[in-house]
PDB file of C-alpha atoms in Angstrom:
ATOM      1  CA  GLU A  15       0.000   0.000   0.000  1.00 96.00           C
ATOM      2  CA  VAL A  16       1.370   3.385  -0.998  1.00 97.00           C
ATOM      3  CA  GLN A  17       1.770   5.760   1.919  1.00 98.00           C
ATOM      4  CA  LEU A  18       3.045   9.334   1.989  1.00 98.00           C
ATOM      5  CA  LEU A  19       3.558  10.988   5.352  1.00 98.00           C
ATOM      6  CA  GLU A  20       4.450  14.660   5.523  1.00 98.00           C
ATOM      7  CA  SER A  21       6.064  16.342   8.505  1.00 98.00           C
ATOM      8  CA  GLY A  22       7.870  19.538   9.427  1.00 98.00           C
ATOM      9  CA  GLY A  23       5.073  22.059   9.263  1.00 97.00           C
ATOM     10  CA  GLY A  24       4.491  24.692  11.919  1.00 97.00           C
ATOM     11  CA  LEU A  25       4.373  28.364  12.745  1.00 98.00           C
ATOM     12  CA  VAL A  26       7.201  30.502  11.379  1.00 98.00           C
ATOM     13  CA  GLN A  27       7.776  34.239  11.215  1.00 97.00           C
ATOM     14  CA  PRO A  28       7.900  36.101   7.905  1.00 98.00           C
ATOM     15  CA  GLY A  29      11.391  35.802   6.454  1.00 97.00           C
ATOM     16  CA  GLY A  30      11.979  32.544   8.279  1.00 98.00           C
ATOM     17  CA  SER A  31      12.776  29.067   7.000  1.00 98.00           C
ATOM     18  CA  LEU A  32      11.270  25.624   7.287  1.00 98.00           C
ATOM     19  CA  ARG A  33      12.047  22.201   5.839  1.00 98.00           C
ATOM     20  CA  LEU A  34       9.237  19.804   5.079  1.00 98.00           C
ATOM     21  CA  SER A  35       9.735  16.067   4.710  1.00 98.00           C
ATOM     22  CA  CYS A  36       7.636  13.356   3.109  1.00 98.00           C
ATOM     23  CA  ALA A  37       8.335   9.748   4.017  1.00 98.00           C
ATOM     24  CA  ALA A  38       7.228   7.363   1.282  1.00 98.00           C
ATOM     25  CA  SER A  39       6.521   3.645   1.409  1.00 98.00           C
ATOM     26  CA  GLY A  40       4.785   0.937  -0.585  1.00 97.00           C
ATOM     27  CA  PHE A  41       6.429   1.628  -3.949  1.00 97.00           C
ATOM     28  CA  THR A  42       9.880   1.888  -5.541  1.00 97.00           C
ATOM     29  CA  PHE A  43      10.524   5.491  -4.550  1.00 97.00           C
ATOM     30  CA  SER A  44      13.428   6.161  -6.921  1.00 97.00           C
ATOM     31  CA  SER A  45      11.329   5.179  -9.953  1.00 96.00           C
ATOM     32  CA  TYR A  46       8.801   7.985  -9.604  1.00 96.00           C
ATOM     33  CA  GLY A  47       8.729  11.726  -9.775  1.00 95.00           C
ATOM     34  CA  MET A  48       7.352  13.491  -6.745  1.00 96.00           C
ATOM     35  CA  ALA A  49       5.836  16.874  -6.124  1.00 96.00           C
ATOM     36  CA  TRP A  50       4.660  19.358  -3.526  1.00 98.00           C
ATOM     37  CA  VAL A  51       1.211  20.912  -3.901  1.00 98.00           C
ATOM     38  CA  ARG A  52      -0.200  23.441  -1.469  1.00 98.00           C
ATOM     39  CA  GLN A  53      -3.642  24.668  -0.526  1.00 98.00           C
ATOM     40  CA  ALA A  54      -4.164  27.940   1.290  1.00 98.00           C
ATOM     41  CA  PRO A  55      -7.022  27.906   3.829  1.00 96.00           C
ATOM     42  CA  GLY A  56     -10.331  27.811   1.980  1.00 95.00           C
ATOM     43  CA  LYS A  57      -8.622  28.076  -1.415  1.00 97.00           C
ATOM     44  CA  GLY A  58      -7.783  25.854  -4.349  1.00 97.00           C
ATOM     45  CA  LEU A  59      -4.785  23.703  -5.171  1.00 98.00           C
ATOM     46  CA  GLU A  60      -1.475  25.238  -6.249  1.00 97.00           C
ATOM     47  CA  TRP A  61       1.394  23.182  -7.656  1.00 96.00           C
ATOM     48  CA  VAL A  62       4.640  24.230  -5.942  1.00 97.00           C
ATOM     49  CA  SER A  63       7.507  22.055  -7.109  1.00 96.00           C
ATOM     50  CA  ALA A  64       8.391  18.707  -8.658  1.00 95.00           C
ATOM     51  CA  ILE A  65      11.436  16.477  -8.933  1.00 95.00           C
ATOM     52  CA  GLY A  66      12.318  13.547 -11.143  1.00 94.00           C
ATOM     53  CA  GLY A  67      13.048  10.091  -9.809  1.00 94.00           C
ATOM     54  CA  SER A  68      16.819  10.512  -9.899  1.00 94.00           C
ATOM     55  CA  GLY A  69      16.661  13.943  -8.304  1.00 95.00           C
ATOM     56  CA  ILE A  70      18.447  15.621 -11.202  1.00 95.00           C
ATOM     57  CA  ASN A  71      15.485  17.379 -12.777  1.00 93.00           C
ATOM     58  CA  THR A  72      13.649  19.911 -10.639  1.00 96.00           C
ATOM     59  CA  PHE A  73      10.788  22.283 -11.412  1.00 94.00           C
ATOM     60  CA  TYR A  74       9.315  25.234  -9.544  1.00 96.00           C
ATOM     61  CA  ALA A  75       6.283  27.468  -9.689  1.00 95.00           C
ATOM     62  CA  ASP A  76       7.176  31.102 -10.296  1.00 95.00           C
ATOM     63  CA  SER A  77       5.737  31.996  -6.895  1.00 96.00           C
ATOM     64  CA  VAL A  78       8.437  30.007  -5.061  1.00 98.00           C
ATOM     65  CA  LYS A  79      11.367  30.036  -7.499  1.00 97.00           C
ATOM     66  CA  GLY A  80      14.543  31.184  -5.776  1.00 97.00           C
ATOM     67  CA  ARG A  81      13.071  30.644  -2.305  1.00 98.00           C
ATOM     68  CA  PHE A  82      12.171  26.930  -2.224  1.00 98.00           C
ATOM     69  CA  THR A  83      14.452  23.981  -2.997  1.00 98.00           C
ATOM     70  CA  ILE A  84      13.091  20.503  -3.604  1.00 98.00           C
ATOM     71  CA  SER A  85      15.284  17.452  -3.064  1.00 98.00           C
ATOM     72  CA  ARG A  86      15.039  13.761  -2.350  1.00 98.00           C
ATOM     73  CA  ASP A  87      17.040  11.043  -0.640  1.00 98.00           C
ATOM     74  CA  ASN A  88      16.285   7.806  -2.443  1.00 98.00           C
ATOM     75  CA  SER A  89      18.219   5.796   0.144  1.00 97.00           C
ATOM     76  CA  LYS A  90      15.757   7.026   2.780  1.00 98.00           C
ATOM     77  CA  ASN A  91      12.649   7.083   0.556  1.00 98.00           C
ATOM     78  CA  THR A  92      12.127  10.684   1.574  1.00 98.00           C
ATOM     79  CA  LEU A  93      11.187  13.859  -0.276  1.00 98.00           C
ATOM     80  CA  TYR A  94      12.055  17.303   1.033  1.00 98.00           C
ATOM     81  CA  VAL A  95      11.388  20.935   0.383  1.00 98.00           C
ATOM     82  CA  GLN A  96      13.518  23.634   1.960  1.00 98.00           C
ATOM     83  CA  MET A  97      11.496  26.838   2.210  1.00 98.00           C
ATOM     84  CA  ASN A  98      13.376  30.086   2.796  1.00 98.00           C
ATOM     85  CA  ASN A  99      12.317  33.719   3.043  1.00 98.00           C
ATOM     86  CA  LEU A 100       8.772  32.661   3.854  1.00 98.00           C
ATOM     87  CA  ARG A 101       5.918  35.086   3.327  1.00 98.00           C
ATOM     88  CA  ALA A 102       2.393  35.298   4.684  1.00 97.00           C
ATOM     89  CA  ASP A 103       1.024  34.051   1.344  1.00 97.00           C
ATOM     90  CA  ASP A 104       3.003  30.824   1.753  1.00 98.00           C
ATOM     91  CA  THR A 105       0.582  29.878   4.527  1.00 98.00           C
ATOM     92  CA  ALA A 106      -1.041  26.644   3.394  1.00 98.00           C
ATOM     93  CA  LEU A 107      -1.472  22.941   3.826  1.00 98.00           C
ATOM     94  CA  TYR A 108       1.422  21.355   1.945  1.00 98.00           C
ATOM     95  CA  TYR A 109       0.771  18.018   0.275  1.00 98.00           C
ATOM     96  CA  CYS A 110       3.355  15.565  -0.962  1.00 98.00           C
ATOM     97  CA  ALA A 111       2.215  13.741  -4.106  1.00 98.00           C
ATOM     98  CA  LYS A 112       3.512  10.879  -6.254  1.00 97.00           C
ATOM     99  CA  GLU A 113       3.444  11.065 -10.017  1.00 95.00           C
ATOM    100  CA  ARG A 114       1.582   8.243 -11.752  1.00 92.00           C
ATOM    101  CA  ASN A 115       4.447   8.070 -14.216  1.00 88.00           C
ATOM    102  CA  TYR A 116       7.071  10.556 -15.433  1.00 80.00           C
ATOM    103  CA  ARG A 117       5.396  13.945 -15.628  1.00 76.00           C
ATOM    104  CA  GLN A 118       2.017  12.315 -15.291  1.00 89.00           C
ATOM    105  CA  PRO A 119      -0.694  13.428 -12.829  1.00 95.00           C
ATOM    106  CA  PHE A 120      -0.484  12.638  -9.142  1.00 97.00           C
ATOM    107  CA  ASP A 121      -2.023   9.300  -8.217  1.00 96.00           C
ATOM    108  CA  TYR A 122      -1.211   9.282  -4.495  1.00 97.00           C
ATOM    109  CA  TRP A 123      -1.246  12.117  -1.992  1.00 98.00           C
ATOM    110  CA  GLY A 124      -0.305  12.484   1.648  1.00 98.00           C
ATOM    111  CA  GLN A 125      -2.608  14.108   4.182  1.00 97.00           C
ATOM    112  CA  GLY A 126      -0.586  17.298   4.281  1.00 98.00           C
ATOM    113  CA  THR A 127       1.359  19.356   6.801  1.00 98.00           C
ATOM    114  CA  LEU A 128       0.287  22.862   7.740  1.00 98.00           C
ATOM    115  CA  VAL A 129       2.646  25.804   7.373  1.00 98.00           C
ATOM    116  CA  THR A 130       1.622  29.085   8.967  1.00 98.00           C
ATOM    117  CA  VAL A 131       3.671  32.200   8.306  1.00 98.00           C
ATOM    118  CA  SER A 132       2.803  34.894  10.801  1.00 96.00           C
ATOM    119  CA  SER A 133       4.423  37.267  13.257  1.00 95.00           C
TER     120      SER A 133
ATOM    121  CA  GLU B  18       1.884  30.004 -17.808  1.00 89.00           C
ATOM    122  CA  ILE B  19      -1.136  28.044 -18.944  1.00 94.00           C
ATOM    123  CA  VAL B  20      -4.280  29.165 -17.129  1.00 96.00           C
ATOM    124  CA  LEU B  21      -7.136  26.728 -16.575  1.00 98.00           C
ATOM    125  CA  THR B  22     -10.610  28.180 -16.114  1.00 98.00           C
ATOM    126  CA  GLN B  23     -13.292  25.947 -14.642  1.00 98.00           C
ATOM    127  CA  SER B  24     -17.030  26.511 -14.920  1.00 95.00           C
ATOM    128  CA  PRO B  25     -19.370  26.786 -13.261  1.00 97.00           C
ATOM    129  CA  ALA B  26     -17.897  27.734  -9.903  1.00 97.00           C
ATOM    130  CA  THR B  27     -20.739  25.920  -8.156  1.00 98.00           C
ATOM    131  CA  LEU B  28     -23.119  23.279  -9.472  1.00 98.00           C
ATOM    132  CA  SER B  29     -26.257  22.576  -7.428  1.00 97.00           C
ATOM    133  CA  LEU B  30     -27.757  19.190  -8.243  1.00 97.00           C
ATOM    134  CA  SER B  31     -29.696  16.359  -6.643  1.00 97.00           C
ATOM    135  CA  PRO B  32     -28.512  12.777  -6.179  1.00 97.00           C
ATOM    136  CA  GLY B  33     -29.143  10.770  -9.328  1.00 97.00           C
ATOM    137  CA  GLU B  34     -28.753  13.760 -11.627  1.00 97.00           C
ATOM    138  CA  ARG B  35     -26.068  14.151 -14.286  1.00 98.00           C
ATOM    139  CA  ALA B  36     -23.213  16.593 -13.659  1.00 98.00           C
ATOM    140  CA  THR B  37     -21.133  18.191 -16.385  1.00 98.00           C
ATOM    141  CA  LEU B  38     -18.096  20.237 -15.399  1.00 98.00           C
ATOM    142  CA  SER B  39     -16.002  22.295 -17.802  1.00 98.00           C
ATOM    143  CA  CYS B  40     -12.310  23.182 -17.925  1.00 98.00           C
ATOM    144  CA  ARG B  41     -10.880  25.555 -20.520  1.00 98.00           C
ATOM    145  CA  ALA B  42      -7.152  26.078 -21.086  1.00 97.00           C
ATOM    146  CA  SER B  43      -5.612  29.379 -22.173  1.00 97.00           C
ATOM    147  CA  GLN B  44      -3.635  27.477 -24.825  1.00 96.00           C
ATOM    148  CA  SER B  45      -3.587  23.937 -26.099  1.00 96.00           C
ATOM    149  CA  VAL B  46      -2.578  21.264 -23.599  1.00 95.00           C
ATOM    150  CA  SER B  47      -3.149  18.442 -26.096  1.00 94.00           C
ATOM    151  CA  SER B  48      -4.665  15.622 -24.002  1.00 94.00           C
ATOM    152  CA  TYR B  49      -2.498  16.295 -20.956  1.00 95.00           C
ATOM    153  CA  LEU B  50      -5.385  17.070 -18.647  1.00 97.00           C
ATOM    154  CA  ALA B  51      -6.397  15.399 -15.399  1.00 98.00           C
ATOM    155  CA  TRP B  52      -9.342  15.696 -13.019  1.00 98.00           C
ATOM    156  CA  TYR B  53      -9.255  15.356  -9.242  1.00 98.00           C
ATOM    157  CA  GLN B  54     -11.944  15.123  -6.581  1.00 98.00           C
ATOM    158  CA  GLN B  55     -11.468  16.636  -3.137  1.00 98.00           C
ATOM    159  CA  ARG B  56     -13.900  15.913  -0.349  1.00 97.00           C
ATOM    160  CA  PRO B  57     -13.909  18.147   2.754  1.00 95.00           C
ATOM    161  CA  GLY B  58     -10.939  17.480   5.001  1.00 95.00           C
ATOM    162  CA  GLN B  59      -9.390  15.028   2.567  1.00 97.00           C
ATOM    163  CA  ALA B  60      -6.513  15.040   0.124  1.00 98.00           C
ATOM    164  CA  PRO B  61      -7.327  15.208  -3.583  1.00 98.00           C
ATOM    165  CA  ARG B  62      -8.009  11.964  -5.433  1.00 98.00           C
ATOM    166  CA  LEU B  63      -7.067  11.392  -9.071  1.00 98.00           C
ATOM    167  CA  LEU B  64     -10.144  10.579 -11.166  1.00 98.00           C
ATOM    168  CA  ILE B  65      -9.147  11.021 -14.812  1.00 98.00           C
ATOM    169  CA  TYR B  66      -5.774  11.331 -16.557  1.00 96.00           C
ATOM    170  CA  ASP B  67      -4.875  12.164 -20.137  1.00 95.00           C
ATOM    171  CA  ALA B  68      -8.342  13.680 -20.602  1.00 97.00           C
ATOM    172  CA  SER B  69     -10.358  10.480 -20.741  1.00 97.00           C
ATOM    173  CA  ASN B  70      -8.667   7.643 -18.862  1.00 97.00           C
ATOM    174  CA  ARG B  71     -10.130   6.638 -15.516  1.00 97.00           C
ATOM    175  CA  ALA B  72      -7.598   6.153 -12.737  1.00 96.00           C
ATOM    176  CA  THR B  73      -7.423   2.884 -10.837  1.00 95.00           C
ATOM    177  CA  GLY B  74     -10.542   2.164  -8.817  1.00 96.00           C
ATOM    178  CA  ILE B  75     -12.601   5.056 -10.180  1.00 98.00           C
ATOM    179  CA  PRO B  76     -16.239   4.145 -10.877  1.00 97.00           C
ATOM    180  CA  ALA B  77     -17.514   4.086 -14.444  1.00 98.00           C
ATOM    181  CA  ARG B  78     -19.983   6.912 -13.744  1.00 98.00           C
ATOM    182  CA  PHE B  79     -17.024   9.290 -14.036  1.00 98.00           C
ATOM    183  CA  SER B  80     -15.932  10.100 -17.582  1.00 98.00           C
ATOM    184  CA  GLY B  81     -13.729  12.720 -19.177  1.00 98.00           C
ATOM    185  CA  SER B  82     -13.544  14.114 -22.672  1.00 98.00           C
ATOM    186  CA  GLY B  83     -11.918  16.828 -24.732  1.00 98.00           C
ATOM    187  CA  SER B  84      -8.588  17.823 -26.222  1.00 97.00           C
ATOM    188  CA  GLY B  85      -6.714  20.997 -27.006  1.00 96.00           C
ATOM    189  CA  THR B  86      -8.314  23.717 -24.913  1.00 97.00           C
ATOM    190  CA  ASP B  87     -11.790  22.432 -23.989  1.00 98.00           C
ATOM    191  CA  PHE B  88     -12.429  19.576 -21.603  1.00 98.00           C
ATOM    192  CA  SER B  89     -15.284  18.208 -19.564  1.00 98.00           C
ATOM    193  CA  LEU B  90     -15.851  15.843 -16.678  1.00 98.00           C
ATOM    194  CA  THR B  91     -19.206  14.079 -16.544  1.00 98.00           C
ATOM    195  CA  ILE B  92     -20.695  12.241 -13.594  1.00 98.00           C
ATOM    196  CA  SER B  93     -23.546  10.245 -15.089  1.00 97.00           C
ATOM    197  CA  SER B  94     -25.621   9.822 -11.931  1.00 97.00           C
ATOM    198  CA  LEU B  95     -24.569  11.590  -8.750  1.00 98.00           C
ATOM    199  CA  GLU B  96     -24.053   9.476  -5.651  1.00 97.00           C
ATOM    200  CA  PRO B  97     -24.050  11.100  -2.175  1.00 96.00           C
ATOM    201  CA  GLU B  98     -20.265  10.742  -1.949  1.00 97.00           C
ATOM    202  CA  ASP B  99     -19.759  12.657  -5.214  1.00 98.00           C
ATOM    203  CA  PHE B 100     -20.683  16.007  -3.683  1.00 97.00           C
ATOM    204  CA  ALA B 101     -17.231  17.566  -3.453  1.00 98.00           C
ATOM    205  CA  VAL B 102     -14.881  19.998  -5.186  1.00 98.00           C
ATOM    206  CA  TYR B 103     -13.391  19.025  -8.538  1.00 98.00           C
ATOM    207  CA  TYR B 104     -10.164  20.383 -10.007  1.00 98.00           C
ATOM    208  CA  CYS B 105      -8.668  20.055 -13.446  1.00 98.00           C
ATOM    209  CA  GLN B 106      -4.880  20.047 -13.903  1.00 98.00           C
ATOM    210  CA  GLN B 107      -2.648  20.306 -16.946  1.00 96.00           C
ATOM    211  CA  ARG B 108       0.840  18.906 -17.370  1.00 92.00           C
ATOM    212  CA  SER B 109       1.581  20.122 -20.896  1.00 86.00           C
ATOM    213  CA  SER B 110       3.735  22.994 -19.696  1.00 80.00           C
ATOM    214  CA  SER B 111       4.790  22.755 -16.070  1.00 86.00           C
ATOM    215  CA  TRP B 112       1.734  21.973 -13.943  1.00 93.00           C
ATOM    216  CA  THR B 113      -1.259  24.158 -13.133  1.00 95.00           C
ATOM    217  CA  PHE B 114      -4.653  23.587 -11.553  1.00 97.00           C
ATOM    218  CA  GLY B 115      -7.983  25.160 -12.278  1.00 98.00           C
ATOM    219  CA  GLN B 116      -9.727  27.056  -9.498  1.00 98.00           C
ATOM    220  CA  GLY B 117     -12.216  24.280  -8.834  1.00 98.00           C
ATOM    221  CA  THR B 118     -15.918  23.530  -9.238  1.00 98.00           C
ATOM    222  CA  LYS B 119     -17.970  22.735  -6.164  1.00 98.00           C
ATOM    223  CA  VAL B 120     -20.738  20.201  -6.705  1.00 98.00           C
ATOM    224  CA  GLU B 121     -23.271  20.746  -3.942  1.00 97.00           C
ATOM    225  CA  ILE B 122     -26.556  19.148  -2.988  1.00 95.00           C
ATOM    226  CA  LYS B 123     -29.566  21.063  -4.234  1.00 92.00           C
TER     227      LYS B 123
END
């Protein structure tokens, strides 16, 4: 059974940093691209970042480019996103998601970890 | 950036009725369009990929169609668990989501 478990969310001040993790199980982690998708309270879904199975290819939404860095450790079956210079509009529930196949839609999602940026 | 516009914003229907949701892209995405369902308090669930292919375990009452810039998701007969928010997503150029259509009980 595929499982994705996010962690690392919390309250952070504007300008601060946070690293989210997503522990994956139930599939061959290194064979699949992964992504982060966020949802601000009461709002829709926003794709944030994606990474290929090897970790070489990375992609970012314009809203986070230069501030967020996605990475993965295939030996630990874990996906990360380092978030720097956080802003109030980064406040959201952050989901980890598995691609169905390379650059395909996301067929499995975690339950999310909440990031709140506030002073 | 490719913008996806979903309509209507809200669809008020009764159980057993047919629902038709629309998603329009600002430029062609070929058939690289997916649909997701999100129930309150839950993560999104993939329903349809590549415009018309049902994901694993998705009931046959869900169907997708379209190509290029105009797409639709049809639920042939609404079940109580189908009342939720639906999002389209394109993967032709980066990834973007539509703003969502809420299907509510009339």
